[in-house]
Amino acid sequence: MNLSQEELAEKVGISTTHMSHIETGSTKLSLPVLVELAKSLNVKTDSLLFNHVCSDNAVTIKLLQQAILNLQ
């Protein structure tokens, strides 16, 4: 979708700082934010949690998957 970090954060309704922390795995990701991220990227939440990437947003999804894994 060629969204910047700032644009994605705005679509999700979070700050750019929070989006950055999610991507780096330095903060916990809430379920509502996960759902909003999936909606904003036009993917299912499963695509963010597992390796079922079937979209043009593969790079962003991979970064978010990595961030989620870092929280475990």
Coordinates of N, CA, C and O in Angstrom, one line a residue:
M1 N 0.8 -1.2 0.0 CA 0.0 0.0 0.0 C 0.9 1.3 0.0 O 0.3 2.3 0.0
N2 N 2.2 1.1 0.1 CA 3.1 2.2 0.0 C 2.8 3.2 1.1 O 2.8 4.4 0.9
L3 N 2.5 2.8 2.3 CA 2.2 3.7 3.4 C 3.4 3.9 4.2 O 4.2 3.0 4.5
S4 N 3.6 5.1 4.6 CA 4.7 5.4 5.6 C 4.3 4.9 7.0 O 3.1 4.7 7.2
Q5 N 5.2 4.9 7.9 CA 4.9 4.5 9.2 C 3.9 5.5 9.8 O 3.0 5.1 10.5
E6 N 4.1 6.8 9.5 CA 3.2 7.8 10.0 C 1.8 7.6 9.4 O 0.8 7.8 10.1
E7 N 1.7 7.3 8.1 CA 0.4 7.1 7.5 C -0.4 5.9 8.1 O -1.6 6.0 8.3
L8 N 0.4 4.8 8.3 CA -0.2 3.6 8.8 C -0.7 3.9 10.3 O -1.8 3.5 10.7
A9 N 0.2 4.6 11.0 CA -0.2 4.9 12.4 C -1.5 5.7 12.5 O -2.4 5.5 13.3
E10 N -1.6 6.7 11.5 CA -2.8 7.5 11.5 C -4.0 6.7 11.1 O -5.1 6.9 11.7
K11 N -3.9 5.8 10.2 CA -5.0 4.9 9.8 C -5.5 4.1 10.9 O -6.7 3.8 11.1
V12 N -4.5 3.6 11.7 CA -4.8 2.7 12.9 C -5.3 3.5 14.1 O -6.0 2.9 14.9
G13 N -5.0 4.8 14.1 CA -5.4 5.6 15.3 C -4.5 5.5 16.4 O -4.9 5.7 17.6
I14 N -3.2 5.4 16.1 CA -2.1 5.4 17.2 C -1.1 6.4 16.8 O -1.0 6.8 15.7
S15 N -0.2 6.7 17.7 CA 0.9 7.6 17.4 C 2.0 7.0 16.6 O 2.1 5.7 16.6
T16 N 2.7 7.8 15.9 CA 3.9 7.3 15.2 C 4.9 6.6 16.1 O 5.4 5.6 15.7
T17 N 5.0 7.2 17.3 CA 5.9 6.6 18.2 C 5.5 5.2 18.6 O 6.3 4.2 18.7
H18 N 4.2 5.0 18.9 CA 3.6 3.7 19.3 C 3.8 2.7 18.1 O 4.2 1.6 18.3
M19 N 3.6 3.2 16.9 CA 3.8 2.3 15.7 C 5.2 1.9 15.6 O 5.5 0.7 15.4
S20 N 6.1 2.8 15.8 CA 7.6 2.4 15.8 C 7.9 1.4 16.9 O 8.6 0.5 16.6
H21 N 7.3 1.6 18.1 CA 7.6 0.6 19.1 C 7.0 -0.7 18.8 O 7.6 -1.8 19.2
I22 N 5.9 -0.8 18.2 CA 5.3 -2.1 17.7 C 6.2 -2.8 16.8 O 6.5 -3.9 16.9
E23 N 6.7 -2.0 15.8 CA 7.6 -2.6 14.7 C 8.9 -3.1 15.3 O 9.5 -4.1 14.8
T24 N 9.4 -2.4 16.3 CA 10.7 -2.8 16.9 C 10.5 -3.9 18.0 O 11.5 -4.4 18.5
G25 N 9.3 -4.1 18.4 CA 9.0 -5.1 19.5 C 9.3 -4.6 20.9 O 9.4 -5.4 21.8
S26 N 9.3 -3.3 21.0 CA 9.6 -2.7 22.3 C 8.4 -2.3 23.1 O 8.4 -1.7 24.2
T27 N 7.2 -2.7 22.6 CA 5.9 -2.5 23.3 C 5.0 -3.6 23.0 O 5.2 -4.3 22.0
K28 N 4.1 -3.9 23.9 CA 3.1 -4.9 23.6 C 2.0 -4.4 22.6 O 1.6 -3.3 22.6
L29 N 1.5 -5.4 21.8 CA 0.5 -5.1 20.8 C -0.8 -5.5 21.4 O -1.0 -6.7 21.7
S30 N -1.8 -4.6 21.5 CA -3.1 -5.0 22.0 C -3.9 -5.6 20.8 O -3.6 -5.3 19.7
L31 N -4.9 -6.4 21.2 CA -5.8 -7.0 20.2 C -6.5 -5.9 19.3 O -6.5 -6.1 18.1
P32 N -7.0 -4.9 19.9 CA -7.7 -3.9 19.1 C -6.8 -3.2 18.1 O -7.1 -3.0 16.9
V33 N -5.5 -3.0 18.5 CA -4.5 -2.4 17.5 C -4.2 -3.4 16.4 O -4.1 -3.1 15.3
L34 N -4.0 -4.7 16.8 CA -3.8 -5.7 15.8 C -4.9 -5.8 14.8 O -4.7 -5.8 13.6
V35 N -6.1 -5.7 15.3 CA -7.3 -5.7 14.3 C -7.3 -4.5 13.4 O -7.5 -4.6 12.2
E36 N -7.0 -3.3 14.0 CA -7.0 -2.1 13.2 C -5.8 -2.2 12.1 O -6.0 -1.7 11.0
L37 N -4.7 -2.7 12.5 CA -3.6 -2.9 11.6 C -4.0 -3.8 10.4 O -3.7 -3.4 9.3
A38 N -4.6 -4.9 10.7 CA -5.1 -5.8 9.7 C -6.1 -5.1 8.8 O -6.0 -5.2 7.5
K39 N -7.0 -4.4 9.3 CA -8.0 -3.7 8.5 C -7.3 -2.7 7.6 O -7.6 -2.6 6.4
S40 N -6.4 -1.9 8.2 CA -5.7 -0.9 7.4 C -4.8 -1.4 6.3 O -4.6 -0.8 5.3
L41 N -4.3 -2.7 6.5 CA -3.5 -3.3 5.5 C -4.3 -4.2 4.6 O -3.7 -4.9 3.7
N42 N -5.6 -4.3 4.8 CA -6.5 -5.2 4.0 C -6.0 -6.7 4.0 O -6.0 -7.3 3.0
V43 N -5.7 -7.1 5.2 CA -5.3 -8.5 5.4 C -6.0 -9.0 6.6 O -6.6 -8.3 7.4
K44 N -6.0 -10.4 6.8 CA -6.6 -11.0 8.0 C -5.6 -10.9 9.1 O -4.4 -10.9 8.8
T45 N -6.1 -10.9 10.3 CA -5.1 -10.9 11.4 C -4.2 -12.1 11.4 O -3.1 -12.0 11.8
D46 N -4.7 -13.2 10.9 CA -3.8 -14.4 10.7 C -2.6 -14.1 9.9 O -1.5 -14.7 10.2
S47 N -2.7 -13.2 8.9 CA -1.5 -12.9 8.1 C -0.5 -12.2 8.9 O 0.7 -12.2 8.6
L48 N -0.9 -11.5 10.0 CA 0.1 -10.8 10.8 C 0.7 -11.7 11.9 O 1.8 -11.5 12.3
L49 N -0.1 -12.7 12.2 CA 0.4 -13.6 13.3 C 1.1 -14.9 12.7 O 2.0 -15.4 13.4
F50 N 0.8 -15.3 11.5 CA 1.4 -16.5 10.9 C 2.0 -16.1 9.6 O 1.9 -15.0 9.1
N51 N 2.6 -17.1 8.9 CA 3.2 -16.9 7.6 C 2.2 -17.2 6.5 O 2.5 -17.9 5.6
H52 N 1.1 -16.5 6.5 CA 0.1 -16.7 5.4 C 0.0 -15.4 4.7 O -1.0 -14.8 4.6
V53 N 1.1 -14.9 4.2 CA 1.2 -13.6 3.5 C 0.8 -13.8 2.0 O 1.5 -14.4 1.3
C54 N -0.3 -13.2 1.7 CA -0.8 -13.2 0.3 C -1.3 -11.9 -0.1 O -2.4 -11.7 -0.6
S55 N -0.4 -10.9 0.0 CA -0.8 -9.5 -0.4 C 0.4 -8.7 -0.8 O 1.5 -9.2 -0.7
D56 N 0.1 -7.5 -1.3 CA 1.2 -6.6 -1.7 C 1.9 -6.0 -0.5 O 2.8 -5.2 -0.7
N57 N 1.4 -6.2 0.7 CA 1.9 -5.6 1.9 C 2.9 -6.5 2.6 O 3.1 -6.4 3.8
A58 N 3.5 -7.4 1.8 CA 4.4 -8.4 2.4 C 5.5 -7.9 3.4 O 5.7 -8.4 4.4
V59 N 6.1 -6.8 3.0 CA 7.2 -6.2 3.8 C 6.7 -5.7 5.1 O 7.2 -6.0 6.2
T60 N 5.6 -4.9 5.1 CA 5.0 -4.4 6.3 C 4.5 -5.5 7.2 O 4.7 -5.5 8.4
I61 N 3.9 -6.5 6.6 CA 3.4 -7.7 7.3 C 4.5 -8.4 8.0 O 4.5 -8.8 9.2
K62 N 5.6 -8.6 7.3 CA 6.8 -9.3 7.8 C 7.4 -8.5 9.0 O 7.7 -9.1 10.0
L63 N 7.4 -7.2 8.9 CA 7.9 -6.4 10.0 C 7.0 -6.5 11.2 O 7.5 -6.6 12.4
L64 N 5.7 -6.5 11.0 CA 4.8 -6.6 12.1 C 4.9 -8.0 12.7 O 4.8 -8.2 14.0
Q65 N 5.0 -9.1 11.9 CA 5.2 -10.4 12.4 C 6.4 -10.5 13.3 O 6.3 -11.1 14.4
Q66 N 7.5 -9.9 12.8 CA 8.7 -9.9 13.6 C 8.5 -9.2 14.9 O 9.0 -9.7 16.0
A67 N 7.8 -8.1 14.9 CA 7.6 -7.4 16.2 C 6.7 -8.2 17.1 O 7.0 -8.2 18.3
I68 N 5.7 -8.9 16.6 CA 4.9 -9.7 17.5 C 5.7 -10.9 18.1 O 5.6 -11.2 19.2
L69 N 6.6 -11.5 17.2 CA 7.4 -12.6 17.8 C 8.4 -12.1 18.8 O 8.6 -12.8 19.8
N70 N 8.8 -10.9 18.7 CA 9.8 -10.3 19.7 C 9.1 -10.1 21.0 O 9.8 -10.0 22.1
L71 N 7.8 -10.0 21.0 CA 7.0 -9.8 22.3 C 6.9 -11.1 23.1 O 6.5 -11.1 24.3
Q72 N 7.1 -12.2 22.4 CA 6.8 -13.5 23.1 C 8.0 -13.9 24.0 O 9.1 -13.6 23.9

